Amino acid sequence: MDPVFMFDVLVRLIPPLGLTIALSLTALLIATPIGLGLGTLRATLRDQSLAARILDLYVFVVRGTPILIQIFAVYFLLPMTGLKLPLFWMGVLALVFNSAGYQIEIARAGVNSVSRGQWEAAAAIGFNRSQSLLTFILPQAARRMAGPVMNELSQLIKASSVLSVITLYELHKASEAIISANFRFVEVLIVEGFWYFVFVYTLVMIARRIEKRFSASGGLAEQR
Amino acid sequence: MRGITKSYGAFKALDAVDLDLRRGEKLVVCGPSGSGKSTLIRCINRLEEPESGLVTIEGQKVGAGGAELIALRRRVGMVFQQFNLFPHLPVIDNITIGPRRLKGMGRAEAADRAIALLERVKLADQAHKLPSQLSGGQQQRVAIARALAMEPVLMLFDEPTSALDPEMIKEVLDVMLELGQQGMSMIVVTHEMGFARRAADRIVFMDKGRIVAGAPPREFFDNPSHPRLRQFLDNILGH
């Protein structure tokens, strides 16, 4: 291994890392509210309702197909409908489509994990369903969702590497380009992996800090 | 309540039950498990939706949903077998959150009243702990204080001591006894026959979704009218 070469790659991969960060953070900021919001909604719907069936089908498709196919679907199918998006937004859309599906499941499971007794206790005091959800159920569910959501967000960042297949010049695409010029697989992939690691690790640290502050303040219900 | 019927599939949990309660009356509901006791009191504040029948409280019909039901629930307190305190809130917030959010009460006033209620259930020193830091008996007393904070006209107790260790049962029953002496209308589903004898104005016995016997405590225990009740009493008082 050649440290000088690796350092050179490290520097050359900074601009594509920037694109990876932009794609991931944009997708994350869109997918999380949509996914967690729809998942919470799903938890309050009857299984037989039309909205529940549609959401279930969506989650089923996301979980049942590889992200590679989902990305190609956005890339090839979307233009056929006449919708023309810039490449960047196609990438974001694919990531959002994928991640929101998983986050629906996380939120649904989180809300459902709060015991029925909590709903009943709130109802018996005289809270309606949406008040109960916001005041009692979600604060408890949020704590249980925090871990799985962090998992999903780190998955999303790493899944952004697959966007290389639609010619987005992000971290992995750039690494491939360097490799094809000199065939030094190991050194380039180590540097690429290092950048993903730094990005994910930084994000996890930030999230931990937010989580700590959140639980120290006693959560949603008693913000005064 | 009149003609309350509730089924789960083919199983009839309540079969056209009629029941009246006077203001200030303490009613104990007992019976074998599966006889419909819990379902009965859960139909009063509509945690269970009966298929047919009518519940009125102070002349007001309890509707199937909407604002009227919500308003009514604020005037009927309920205490659950599993306490169901809000685990993410300290004891005092468990008690104040109802009055503050639903009655627009100020924070200071709600806290003062909560402390007074905690004194009534002898837990004033635990106000700032989380529910998980309390024993079962203490949690259940907090649950009683939480229900009282809404100033109910009627209190429902759904097997309030069934999940408690024997030593903690007494502290909860003592609080309930005192509440009854202060004139609260109460419906208590329980297997605590000692409590029923001391506290109840009337005891009803349920079997297979029907009220099969009802009498003041002395008559209920000493002169049981129904063969199924005699068998039940033999079984639980046999030791």
PDB file of N, CA, C and O in Angstrom, chain A residues 116-118 120-128 131 135-136 139-140 143 218 221-222 224, chain B residues 42 70 73-74 76 78 80 84-89 93 97-98 100-102 107 146 150:
ATOM      1  N   ARG A 116     -51.967  -0.904  25.109  1.00  0.00           N
ATOM      2  CA  ARG A 116     -53.332  -0.424  24.928  1.00  0.00           C
ATOM      3  C   ARG A 116     -53.832   0.296  26.185  1.00  0.00           C
ATOM      4  O   ARG A 116     -54.653   1.184  26.128  1.00  0.00           O
ATOM      5  N   GLY A 117     -53.304  -0.139  27.329  1.00  0.00           N
ATOM      6  CA  GLY A 117     -53.687   0.486  28.593  1.00  0.00           C
ATOM      7  C   GLY A 117     -53.394   1.978  28.630  1.00  0.00           C
ATOM      8  O   GLY A 117     -54.100   2.734  29.299  1.00  0.00           O
ATOM      9  N   GLN A 118     -52.358   2.402  27.909  1.00  0.00           N
ATOM     10  CA  GLN A 118     -52.025   3.824  27.883  1.00  0.00           C
ATOM     11  C   GLN A 118     -53.099   4.613  27.139  1.00  0.00           C
ATOM     12  O   GLN A 118     -53.494   5.694  27.559  1.00  0.00           O
ATOM     13  N   GLU A 120     -56.170   3.626  26.871  1.00  0.00           N
ATOM     14  CA  GLU A 120     -57.385   3.551  27.688  1.00  0.00           C
ATOM     15  C   GLU A 120     -57.323   4.527  28.856  1.00  0.00           C
ATOM     16  O   GLU A 120     -58.315   5.180  29.184  1.00  0.00           O
ATOM     17  N   ALA A 121     -56.132   4.611  29.491  1.00  0.00           N
ATOM     18  CA  ALA A 121     -56.005   5.530  30.622  1.00  0.00           C
ATOM     19  C   ALA A 121     -56.238   6.963  30.159  1.00  0.00           C
ATOM     20  O   ALA A 121     -56.944   7.731  30.820  1.00  0.00           O
ATOM     21  N   ALA A 122     -55.671   7.323  29.011  1.00  0.00           N
ATOM     22  CA  ALA A 122     -55.854   8.677  28.488  1.00  0.00           C
ATOM     23  C   ALA A 122     -57.317   8.920  28.133  1.00  0.00           C
ATOM     24  O   ALA A 122     -57.874   9.977  28.442  1.00  0.00           O
ATOM     25  N   ALA A 123     -57.950   7.929  27.503  1.00  0.00           N
ATOM     26  CA  ALA A 123     -59.359   8.073  27.126  1.00  0.00           C
ATOM     27  C   ALA A 123     -60.232   8.212  28.366  1.00  0.00           C
ATOM     28  O   ALA A 123     -61.157   9.019  28.403  1.00  0.00           O
ATOM     29  N   ALA A 124     -59.917   7.428  29.406  1.00  0.00           N
ATOM     30  CA  ALA A 124     -60.743   7.458  30.612  1.00  0.00           C
ATOM     31  C   ALA A 124     -60.670   8.820  31.303  1.00  0.00           C
ATOM     32  O   ALA A 124     -61.616   9.244  31.953  1.00  0.00           O
ATOM     33  N   ILE A 125     -59.531   9.504  31.163  1.00  0.00           N
ATOM     34  CA  ILE A 125     -59.422  10.844  31.757  1.00  0.00           C
ATOM     35  C   ILE A 125     -60.206  11.855  30.926  1.00  0.00           C
ATOM     36  O   ILE A 125     -60.698  12.851  31.445  1.00  0.00           O
ATOM     37  N   GLY A 126     -60.345  11.575  29.628  1.00  0.00           N
ATOM     38  CA  GLY A 126     -61.122  12.472  28.780  1.00  0.00           C
ATOM     39  C   GLY A 126     -60.337  13.067  27.624  1.00  0.00           C
ATOM     40  O   GLY A 126     -60.757  14.054  27.019  1.00  0.00           O
ATOM     41  N   PHE A 127     -59.196  12.483  27.329  1.00  0.00           N
ATOM     42  CA  PHE A 127     -58.433  12.924  26.168  1.00  0.00           C
ATOM     43  C   PHE A 127     -59.010  12.262  24.919  1.00  0.00           C
ATOM     44  O   PHE A 127     -59.360  11.079  24.958  1.00  0.00           O
ATOM     45  N   ASN A 128     -59.085  13.026  23.810  1.00  0.00           N
ATOM     46  CA  ASN A 128     -59.500  12.382  22.564  1.00  0.00           C
ATOM     47  C   ASN A 128     -58.300  11.679  21.941  1.00  0.00           C
ATOM     48  O   ASN A 128     -57.189  11.732  22.479  1.00  0.00           O
ATOM     49  N   GLN A 131     -55.176  13.892  20.923  1.00  0.00           N
ATOM     50  CA  GLN A 131     -54.505  14.379  22.130  1.00  0.00           C
ATOM     51  C   GLN A 131     -53.735  13.247  22.808  1.00  0.00           C
ATOM     52  O   GLN A 131     -52.595  13.425  23.250  1.00  0.00           O
ATOM     53  N   THR A 135     -49.759  13.445  23.370  1.00  0.00           N
ATOM     54  CA  THR A 135     -49.322  13.689  24.748  1.00  0.00           C
ATOM     55  C   THR A 135     -48.742  12.458  25.410  1.00  0.00           C
ATOM     56  O   THR A 135     -47.802  12.562  26.200  1.00  0.00           O
ATOM     57  N   PHE A 136     -49.289  11.293  25.114  1.00  0.00           N
ATOM     58  CA  PHE A 136     -48.891  10.113  25.867  1.00  0.00           C
ATOM     59  C   PHE A 136     -48.221   9.027  25.020  1.00  0.00           C
ATOM     60  O   PHE A 136     -47.279   8.397  25.461  1.00  0.00           O
ATOM     61  N   PRO A 139     -44.593  10.316  22.800  1.00  0.00           N
ATOM     62  CA  PRO A 139     -43.375  10.477  23.611  1.00  0.00           C
ATOM     63  C   PRO A 139     -42.789   9.136  24.048  1.00  0.00           C
ATOM     64  O   PRO A 139     -41.567   8.980  24.121  1.00  0.00           O
ATOM     65  N   GLN A 140     -43.664   8.174  24.338  1.00  0.00           N
ATOM     66  CA  GLN A 140     -43.151   6.861  24.725  1.00  0.00           C
ATOM     67  C   GLN A 140     -42.621   6.100  23.515  1.00  0.00           C
ATOM     68  O   GLN A 140     -41.596   5.413  23.590  1.00  0.00           O
ATOM     69  N   ARG A 143     -38.994   7.168  22.092  1.00  0.00           N
ATOM     70  CA  ARG A 143     -37.798   6.599  22.715  1.00  0.00           C
ATOM     71  C   ARG A 143     -37.468   5.222  22.150  1.00  0.00           C
ATOM     72  O   ARG A 143     -36.315   4.853  22.015  1.00  0.00           O
ATOM     73  N   GLY A 218     -37.119  15.384  29.454  1.00  0.00           N
ATOM     74  CA  GLY A 218     -38.360  14.703  29.801  1.00  0.00           C
ATOM     75  C   GLY A 218     -39.257  14.445  28.611  1.00  0.00           C
ATOM     76  O   GLY A 218     -40.382  14.001  28.767  1.00  0.00           O
ATOM     77  N   ALA A 221     -43.860  15.538  25.963  1.00  0.00           N
ATOM     78  CA  ALA A 221     -45.118  15.848  26.627  1.00  0.00           C
ATOM     79  C   ALA A 221     -45.006  17.059  27.541  1.00  0.00           C
ATOM     80  O   ALA A 221     -45.927  17.847  27.645  1.00  0.00           O
ATOM     81  N   GLU A 222     -43.861  17.195  28.179  1.00  0.00           N
ATOM     82  CA  GLU A 222     -43.805  18.232  29.188  1.00  0.00           C
ATOM     83  C   GLU A 222     -42.884  19.380  28.812  1.00  0.00           C
ATOM     84  O   GLU A 222     -42.247  19.983  29.662  1.00  0.00           O
ATOM     85  N   ARG A 224     -42.430  22.952  28.285  1.00  0.00           N
ATOM     86  CA  ARG A 224     -43.320  24.000  28.774  1.00  0.00           C
ATOM     87  C   ARG A 224     -42.990  25.345  28.181  1.00  0.00           C
ATOM     88  O   ARG A 224     -41.911  25.546  27.697  1.00  0.00           O
TER      89      ARG A 224
ATOM     90  N   ARG B  42     -66.558  -1.272  31.936  1.00  0.00           N
ATOM     91  CA  ARG B  42     -65.940  -0.622  30.778  1.00  0.00           C
ATOM     92  C   ARG B  42     -66.979  -0.133  29.766  1.00  0.00           C
ATOM     93  O   ARG B  42     -66.681   0.718  28.935  1.00  0.00           O
ATOM     94  N   ILE B  70     -66.579  12.428  25.399  1.00  0.00           N
ATOM     95  CA  ILE B  70     -65.347  12.971  25.986  1.00  0.00           C
ATOM     96  C   ILE B  70     -65.681  13.741  27.268  1.00  0.00           C
ATOM     97  O   ILE B  70     -65.027  13.584  28.299  1.00  0.00           O
ATOM     98  N   ARG B  73     -66.520  11.351  30.024  1.00  0.00           N
ATOM     99  CA  ARG B  73     -65.379  10.629  30.591  1.00  0.00           C
ATOM    100  C   ARG B  73     -64.618  11.497  31.591  1.00  0.00           C
ATOM    101  O   ARG B  73     -63.994  10.995  32.504  1.00  0.00           O
ATOM    102  N   ARG B  74     -64.689  12.806  31.375  1.00  0.00           N
ATOM    103  CA  ARG B  74     -63.992  13.690  32.313  1.00  0.00           C
ATOM    104  C   ARG B  74     -64.660  13.681  33.671  1.00  0.00           C
ATOM    105  O   ARG B  74     -64.074  14.112  34.655  1.00  0.00           O
ATOM    106  N   VAL B  76     -66.153  10.853  34.926  1.00  0.00           N
ATOM    107  CA  VAL B  76     -66.143   9.489  35.453  1.00  0.00           C
ATOM    108  C   VAL B  76     -64.697   9.025  35.566  1.00  0.00           C
ATOM    109  O   VAL B  76     -64.001   8.898  34.571  1.00  0.00           O
ATOM    110  N   MET B  78     -61.577   6.428  36.355  1.00  0.00           N
ATOM    111  CA  MET B  78     -61.401   4.980  36.251  1.00  0.00           C
ATOM    112  C   MET B  78     -60.023   4.574  36.751  1.00  0.00           C
ATOM    113  O   MET B  78     -59.030   5.242  36.475  1.00  0.00           O
ATOM    114  N   PHE B  80     -57.483   1.194  36.862  1.00  0.00           N
ATOM    115  CA  PHE B  80     -57.304  -0.060  36.136  1.00  0.00           C
ATOM    116  C   PHE B  80     -56.538  -1.089  36.968  1.00  0.00           C
ATOM    117  O   PHE B  80     -55.760  -0.743  37.861  1.00  0.00           O
ATOM    118  N   ASN B  84     -51.751   1.587  34.737  1.00  0.00           N
ATOM    119  CA  ASN B  84     -51.697   2.406  33.521  1.00  0.00           C
ATOM    120  C   ASN B  84     -51.310   3.851  33.790  1.00  0.00           C
ATOM    121  O   ASN B  84     -51.844   4.767  33.178  1.00  0.00           O
ATOM    122  N   LEU B  85     -50.379   4.065  34.695  1.00  0.00           N
ATOM    123  CA  LEU B  85     -49.819   5.409  34.834  1.00  0.00           C
ATOM    124  C   LEU B  85     -49.011   5.716  33.582  1.00  0.00           C
ATOM    125  O   LEU B  85     -48.592   4.811  32.870  1.00  0.00           O
ATOM    126  N   PHE B  86     -48.775   7.013  33.333  1.00  0.00           N
ATOM    127  CA  PHE B  86     -47.971   7.396  32.182  1.00  0.00           C
ATOM    128  C   PHE B  86     -46.501   7.329  32.598  1.00  0.00           C
ATOM    129  O   PHE B  86     -46.049   8.167  33.379  1.00  0.00           O
ATOM    130  N   PRO B  87     -45.756   6.344  32.086  1.00  0.00           N
ATOM    131  CA  PRO B  87     -44.427   6.061  32.637  1.00  0.00           C
ATOM    132  C   PRO B  87     -43.402   7.151  32.353  1.00  0.00           C
ATOM    133  O   PRO B  87     -42.397   7.227  33.043  1.00  0.00           O
ATOM    134  N   HIS B  88     -43.672   7.998  31.340  1.00  0.00           N
ATOM    135  CA  HIS B  88     -42.682   9.019  30.989  1.00  0.00           C
ATOM    136  C   HIS B  88     -42.885  10.306  31.779  1.00  0.00           C
ATOM    137  O   HIS B  88     -42.132  11.250  31.608  1.00  0.00           O
ATOM    138  N   LEU B  89     -43.918  10.347  32.619  1.00  0.00           N
ATOM    139  CA  LEU B  89     -44.191  11.566  33.381  1.00  0.00           C
ATOM    140  C   LEU B  89     -44.015  11.308  34.880  1.00  0.00           C
ATOM    141  O   LEU B  89     -44.427  10.254  35.377  1.00  0.00           O
ATOM    142  N   ASP B  93     -47.008  15.085  37.462  1.00  0.00           N
ATOM    143  CA  ASP B  93     -47.522  15.414  36.122  1.00  0.00           C
ATOM    144  C   ASP B  93     -48.588  14.428  35.672  1.00  0.00           C
ATOM    145  O   ASP B  93     -49.492  14.787  34.911  1.00  0.00           O
ATOM    146  N   ILE B  97     -51.787  16.604  34.508  1.00  0.00           N
ATOM    147  CA  ILE B  97     -51.906  16.780  33.060  1.00  0.00           C
ATOM    148  C   ILE B  97     -53.363  16.837  32.597  1.00  0.00           C
ATOM    149  O   ILE B  97     -53.698  17.605  31.690  1.00  0.00           O
ATOM    150  N   GLY B  98     -54.236  16.070  33.250  1.00  0.00           N
ATOM    151  CA  GLY B  98     -55.658  16.118  32.893  1.00  0.00           C
ATOM    152  C   GLY B  98     -56.258  17.498  33.147  1.00  0.00           C
ATOM    153  O   GLY B  98     -56.747  18.155  32.217  1.00  0.00           O
ATOM    154  N   ARG B 100     -54.829  20.307  33.635  1.00  0.00           N
ATOM    155  CA  ARG B 100     -54.155  21.385  32.905  1.00  0.00           C
ATOM    156  C   ARG B 100     -54.547  21.386  31.440  1.00  0.00           C
ATOM    157  O   ARG B 100     -54.876  22.422  30.867  1.00  0.00           O
ATOM    158  N   ARG B 101     -54.520  20.210  30.816  1.00  0.00           N
ATOM    159  CA  ARG B 101     -54.788  20.166  29.380  1.00  0.00           C
ATOM    160  C   ARG B 101     -56.276  20.229  29.064  1.00  0.00           C
ATOM    161  O   ARG B 101     -56.666  20.771  28.041  1.00  0.00           O
ATOM    162  N   LEU B 102     -57.084  19.651  29.925  1.00  0.00           N
ATOM    163  CA  LEU B 102     -58.495  19.504  29.570  1.00  0.00           C
ATOM    164  C   LEU B 102     -59.382  20.543  30.228  1.00  0.00           C
ATOM    165  O   LEU B 102     -60.478  20.819  29.783  1.00  0.00           O
ATOM    166  N   ARG B 107     -50.789  26.082  36.008  1.00  0.00           N
ATOM    167  CA  ARG B 107     -49.826  25.107  36.496  1.00  0.00           C
ATOM    168  C   ARG B 107     -49.757  25.084  38.034  1.00  0.00           C
ATOM    169  O   ARG B 107     -49.755  24.028  38.651  1.00  0.00           O
ATOM    170  N   ARG B 146     -54.918  10.441  40.331  1.00  0.00           N
ATOM    171  CA  ARG B 146     -55.034  10.965  38.972  1.00  0.00           C
ATOM    172  C   ARG B 146     -56.496  11.049  38.544  1.00  0.00           C
ATOM    173  O   ARG B 146     -56.925  12.033  37.932  1.00  0.00           O
ATOM    174  N   MET B 150     -59.730  14.962  38.226  1.00  0.00           N
ATOM    175  CA  MET B 150     -60.737  15.479  37.285  1.00  0.00           C
ATOM    176  C   MET B 150     -62.073  15.743  37.986  1.00  0.00           C
ATOM    177  O   MET B 150     -63.059  16.053  37.336  1.00  0.00           O
TER     178      MET B 150
END
